[in-house]
Amino acid sequence: MWKANLIASRLQVKWPIIQAGMAGGTTTPELVAAVSAAGGLGTLGAGYMSAEQIRQAIRAIRELTEKPFAVNLFIPEEFDGEQPVASTVATAMNDVRERLGIPADPVVTRYAEPFAEQMAVVVEEQVPVCSFTFGILEPRWMAELKQRGVTVVGTATTVREAVALEASGVDMIAAQGSEAGGHRGSFLPDSPSNLVGTMALVPQIVDRVSIPVIAAGGIMDGRGIAAAFALGAQAVQLGTAFLTCVESGAHPEYKRAVRETNDEATVITRAFSGKSARGIENEFMTLLAPHDSELPPYPVQNALTRDIRTAAAKQNRTEYLSLWAGQSASLSRGLRAEELVAQLVEETERVVSGLR
């Protein structure tokens, strides 16, 4: 099943197994390099990183491996940082700050890193693969990447988004099912629902586009990988599975929470960032749930909760951390990335052999 694989050939990797670009410090250079060195494709989650941080991370990855890797960025969204925060939301968050012993109503001076500066680094450093989420890349950036031979991957949560991405010129599409942990990659505002499961989403996208499709969402082991290929995907993308790896930069208590969770523990929330994301339900989500309609949009809410998340991490208070995880998180294992890739390959081959 690995032979003549379109995505493996294009990405120049041994196995069409992609480690998702989880932003926020999880995808350390060590994790990215380890996945790539093991024959998969490691991805630097650079959405929250400054241009200089991205440059340093890219160079650190290259010092660790000569294999291809990817950088994932967030398509910028319009927002109004001057809009007042609803008093109910501000009060709820200040109550949490009091529990953590940090100042109320912090002044936020930057809501998101300049996308043009981030992209300039990706172009200048000639990253092999650039993936993105939350939208469609501007034509000028698409042209720059294509001119330099960079493979471009977009994220879709519906068939219509996949069709729009193909028309924009991407080389591959990551079909993100509703089981996936972290932020939803949706970008069409008129979509009535983007919570389409991976098993339903992948074959429908495969039937509607002419470029290779990557299955993402709820895939944790060889069973999921074999199923994704049966649905027509040419590769898989795993986030939660790599989150608990030894090389992951996730907080130790975050890793523990993921390993100890169950199939009913994750929910979709806007509490931490203002954008829908799947994570393990905790006290912060519960406190903000009644005020969901009043929350500022992304990236404003994300910036407003940064001090809370930082303090919670320092104090090992998982009840106030954003514990992003997919619906199959309980299948996670605390291995080294190289070991996990090897096990994923072995499991997949065993499942496929059994089906024969």
XYZ file of C-alpha atoms in Angstrom:
356
model
C 0.000 0.000 0.000
C 3.000 2.297 0.391
C 4.181 1.797 -3.184
C 3.534 4.452 -5.841
C 2.084 6.772 -3.204
C 1.539 10.208 -4.734
C 2.060 12.196 -1.554
C 5.117 10.263 -0.351
C 6.678 10.746 -3.766
C 5.880 14.476 -3.900
C 7.050 15.135 -0.347
C 10.088 12.869 -0.768
C 9.315 10.931 2.414
C 9.340 7.191 3.047
C 5.971 7.039 4.784
C 2.919 9.235 4.014
C 2.504 9.974 7.708
C 2.414 13.660 8.641
C 2.789 15.074 12.134
C 0.286 17.936 12.433
C 1.509 21.489 12.918
C 0.288 22.062 16.468
C 0.975 25.680 17.447
C 1.841 26.849 20.930
C 5.168 25.141 21.590
C 4.238 21.477 21.128
C 6.116 21.033 17.847
C 9.663 21.553 19.010
C 12.497 21.320 16.468
C 13.370 18.003 18.132
C 9.885 16.568 17.486
C 9.722 17.821 13.903
C 13.192 16.528 13.081
C 12.563 13.154 14.756
C 9.396 12.522 12.736
C 11.102 13.486 9.490
C 14.201 11.432 10.283
C 11.941 8.438 10.923
C 10.554 8.716 7.387
C 7.431 10.772 8.010
C 6.912 14.517 7.608
C 7.397 16.636 10.710
C 5.616 19.990 10.850
C 6.534 23.122 12.774
C 3.353 24.716 14.165
C 4.398 28.326 13.626
C 1.055 30.130 13.835
C 1.917 31.974 17.064
C 5.627 32.431 16.396
C 7.333 35.654 15.372
C 9.255 35.745 12.115
C 12.580 35.493 13.931
C 11.387 32.592 16.076
C 10.306 30.769 12.925
C 13.682 31.373 11.317
C 15.538 30.073 14.366
C 13.309 26.990 14.582
C 13.747 26.182 10.884
C 17.513 26.373 11.218
C 17.417 24.255 14.384
C 15.429 21.582 12.526
C 17.959 21.610 9.691
C 20.788 21.089 12.157
C 19.016 17.946 13.371
C 17.969 16.409 10.050
C 18.460 16.736 6.311
C 15.003 15.287 5.652
C 12.023 17.347 4.368
C 9.729 19.040 6.872
C 6.828 21.484 6.821
C 5.893 24.799 8.410
C 2.247 25.477 9.247
C 0.811 29.000 9.447
C -2.581 30.591 10.158
C -4.262 32.642 7.431
C -4.957 36.039 9.085
C -8.506 37.113 9.886
C -9.972 40.598 10.258
C -10.620 41.688 13.842
C -11.263 44.765 15.968
C -8.981 44.886 18.961
C -10.599 48.111 20.179
C -14.044 46.609 20.690
C -14.897 46.487 24.423
C -15.064 43.072 26.049
C -18.490 42.189 27.440
C -18.614 42.770 31.193
C -19.798 39.211 31.832
C -16.790 37.786 29.970
C -14.339 40.185 31.613
C -15.709 39.348 35.075
C -15.483 35.592 34.488
C -11.886 35.829 33.273
C -10.862 38.149 36.115
C -12.275 35.643 38.587
C -9.906 33.071 37.097
C -7.008 35.528 37.246
C -7.721 36.073 40.962
C -7.546 32.316 41.545
C -4.204 32.232 39.747
C -2.890 35.278 41.587
C -2.267 37.399 38.472
C -3.393 40.978 37.672
C -6.881 41.650 36.324
C -7.590 43.242 32.930
C -4.133 42.930 31.342
C -3.257 45.339 28.551
C -2.843 43.524 25.229
C -0.590 45.230 22.691
C -0.376 42.503 20.016
C -3.115 40.131 18.966
C -1.333 38.204 16.216
C 2.084 38.012 14.577
C 2.382 39.846 11.229
C 1.557 37.206 8.607
C 3.593 38.896 5.883
C 6.718 38.679 8.060
C 6.056 35.012 8.851
C 5.569 34.165 5.179
C 8.666 36.098 4.166
C 10.757 33.803 6.386
C 9.143 30.664 4.947
C 9.950 31.898 1.446
C 13.482 33.051 2.283
C 14.370 29.826 4.098
C 12.965 27.759 1.192
C 11.006 25.423 3.419
C 10.144 22.202 1.519
C 6.458 22.215 2.502
C 4.154 25.024 3.637
C 0.762 24.140 5.065
C -1.858 26.543 6.321
C -5.269 26.672 7.947
C -8.182 29.102 8.533
C -8.416 30.211 4.916
C -6.937 30.545 1.452
C -3.468 31.856 0.713
C -3.218 35.123 -1.197
C -2.234 34.649 -4.871
C 1.033 36.559 -4.416
C 2.198 34.207 -1.692
C 1.026 31.164 -3.618
C 3.045 32.359 -6.621
C 6.141 32.965 -4.452
C 5.963 29.470 -2.980
C 5.342 27.765 -6.307
C 8.218 29.665 -7.908
C 10.548 28.241 -5.255
C 9.235 24.702 -5.602
C 7.495 24.629 -2.224
C 4.672 22.109 -1.840
C 1.544 23.880 -0.570
C -1.089 22.189 1.605
C -4.434 23.736 2.611
C -6.946 22.632 5.249
C -10.608 21.914 4.495
C -13.453 20.893 6.804
C -16.089 20.632 4.051
C -16.220 19.653 0.389
C -16.864 23.266 -0.642
C -13.751 24.401 1.179
C -11.738 21.669 -0.541
C -12.997 22.758 -3.959
C -12.096 26.382 -3.168
C -8.617 25.358 -2.047
C -7.984 23.353 -5.199
C -9.029 26.364 -7.288
C -6.560 28.531 -5.359
C -3.654 26.336 -6.467
C -2.761 24.160 -3.478
C -0.967 20.894 -4.205
C -2.718 18.839 -1.526
C -5.666 19.115 0.832
C -5.779 18.089 4.481
C -9.362 16.945 5.082
C -9.934 17.751 8.755
C -12.723 15.683 10.259
C -14.704 16.789 13.292
C -12.835 14.287 15.492
C -9.626 16.318 15.191
C -8.158 18.028 18.237
C -7.351 21.730 18.275
C -8.814 24.482 16.144
C -11.254 23.822 13.362
C -9.685 24.843 10.053
C -12.981 26.148 8.653
C -13.050 29.332 6.616
C -16.318 29.559 4.647
C -18.605 31.677 6.856
C -21.853 30.562 5.220
C -21.296 26.883 5.979
C -24.217 25.630 8.115
C -21.994 23.033 9.806
C -18.349 22.085 9.486
C -18.506 19.176 11.933
C -18.304 16.462 9.300
C -16.592 13.299 10.548
C -13.399 12.060 8.909
C -15.017 8.896 7.565
C -17.732 10.930 5.838
C -15.539 13.851 4.757
C -12.538 12.130 3.162
C -14.287 10.093 0.425
C -16.513 13.024 -0.535
C -13.520 15.340 -0.934
C -11.585 12.644 -2.802
C -14.477 12.376 -5.276
C -14.645 16.144 -5.850
C -11.008 17.183 -6.290
C -8.214 16.021 -8.565
C -5.327 16.586 -6.140
C -4.174 14.227 -3.351
C -6.064 14.254 -0.055
C -4.620 13.877 3.446
C -6.957 12.434 6.088
C -6.875 14.173 9.475
C -8.943 13.739 12.609
C -9.217 10.846 15.047
C -6.360 8.838 13.539
C -4.102 7.393 16.233
C -2.870 4.008 15.065
C -2.581 1.573 12.155
C -6.305 0.879 12.166
C -7.047 4.532 11.480
C -4.345 4.796 8.835
C -5.611 1.719 6.962
C -9.159 3.081 7.126
C -8.042 6.451 5.751
C -6.371 4.788 2.774
C -9.478 2.686 2.173
C -11.475 5.932 1.994
C -9.212 7.270 -0.752
C -6.692 9.352 1.190
C -3.071 9.287 0.035
C -1.663 10.263 3.440
C -2.653 10.778 7.047
C -2.031 13.638 9.455
C -1.814 12.932 13.181
C -1.695 15.565 15.898
C -2.802 14.143 19.231
C -0.813 10.946 18.601
C 2.436 12.951 18.466
C 1.452 15.366 21.245
C 2.423 12.871 23.957
C 5.750 11.933 22.368
C 8.926 12.405 24.404
C 10.138 15.185 22.074
C 6.869 17.120 22.258
C 6.998 20.485 23.979
C 3.539 20.047 25.524
C 3.333 20.668 29.273
C 3.846 17.429 31.268
C 0.423 17.790 32.912
C -1.118 18.346 29.473
C 0.432 15.084 28.275
C -0.841 13.298 31.366
C -4.369 14.635 30.854
C -4.368 13.409 27.241
C -3.140 9.948 28.185
C -5.739 9.627 30.958
C -8.764 10.952 29.060
C -11.651 8.976 27.516
C -13.858 9.051 24.448
C -16.475 11.335 26.053
C -14.123 13.944 27.510
C -13.527 16.292 24.567
C -15.816 19.128 23.503
C -15.817 21.969 20.995
C -15.214 25.313 22.699
C -14.522 28.970 21.878
C -13.528 29.843 25.438
C -9.770 30.026 25.028
C -9.363 31.614 21.608
C -12.684 32.821 20.240
C -12.472 30.148 17.522
C -14.024 26.694 17.681
C -11.530 24.097 18.884
C -11.723 20.590 20.335
C -10.132 19.903 23.676
C -10.523 18.071 26.966
C -13.322 19.761 28.907
C -12.138 21.618 31.990
C -13.196 24.309 34.445
C -12.270 27.263 32.228
C -14.465 25.970 29.394
C -17.342 25.442 31.830
C -17.016 28.935 33.306
C -17.052 30.611 29.891
C -19.692 28.383 28.269
C -22.681 30.531 29.394
C -21.041 33.560 27.732
C -20.134 31.917 24.416
C -22.175 34.356 22.298
C -20.443 37.311 23.970
C -16.854 36.125 23.533
C -14.575 38.294 21.371
C -13.606 36.620 18.071
C -10.250 35.052 17.285
C -7.508 36.231 17.677
C -8.721 38.769 20.272
C -9.946 36.200 22.812
C -6.792 34.169 22.227
C -4.671 37.177 23.185
C -6.887 38.007 26.173
C -6.448 34.529 27.673
C -2.704 34.285 27.067
C -1.822 35.445 30.599
C -4.227 32.887 32.081
C -2.764 30.014 30.081
C 0.802 31.071 30.884
C 0.125 31.294 34.627
C -1.804 28.012 34.613
C 1.142 26.257 32.963
C 3.592 27.616 35.539
C 1.304 26.493 38.366
C 0.431 23.101 36.856
C -3.263 24.081 36.845
C -4.727 22.034 33.996
C -8.209 23.314 34.811
C -7.220 26.590 33.143
C -5.047 25.237 30.290
C -6.192 24.739 26.704
C -5.899 20.953 26.514
C -6.437 20.487 22.781
C -6.996 16.840 21.914
C -8.932 14.710 19.435
C -11.734 12.270 20.169
C -9.351 9.290 20.081
C -6.902 10.801 22.570
C -7.137 7.843 24.949
C -5.233 5.805 22.344
C -2.140 7.987 22.802
C 1.177 6.577 24.009
C 4.266 8.221 25.441
C 6.857 6.992 22.955
C 9.761 8.631 21.214
C 8.661 9.956 17.816
C 10.871 7.488 15.943
C 9.282 4.591 17.823
C 5.768 5.881 17.176
C 6.332 6.211 13.426
C 7.756 2.678 13.293
C 4.797 1.299 15.244
C 2.296 3.128 13.039
C 3.843 1.590 9.931
C 3.955 -1.896 11.441
C 0.363 -1.666 12.686
C -0.914 -0.442 9.340
C 0.781 -3.266 7.457
C -0.610 -5.786 9.929
C -4.172 -4.439 9.540
C -3.965 -4.423 5.741
C -2.491 -7.927 5.716
C -5.329 -9.135 7.920
C -7.926 -7.685 5.585
C -6.400 -9.559 2.669
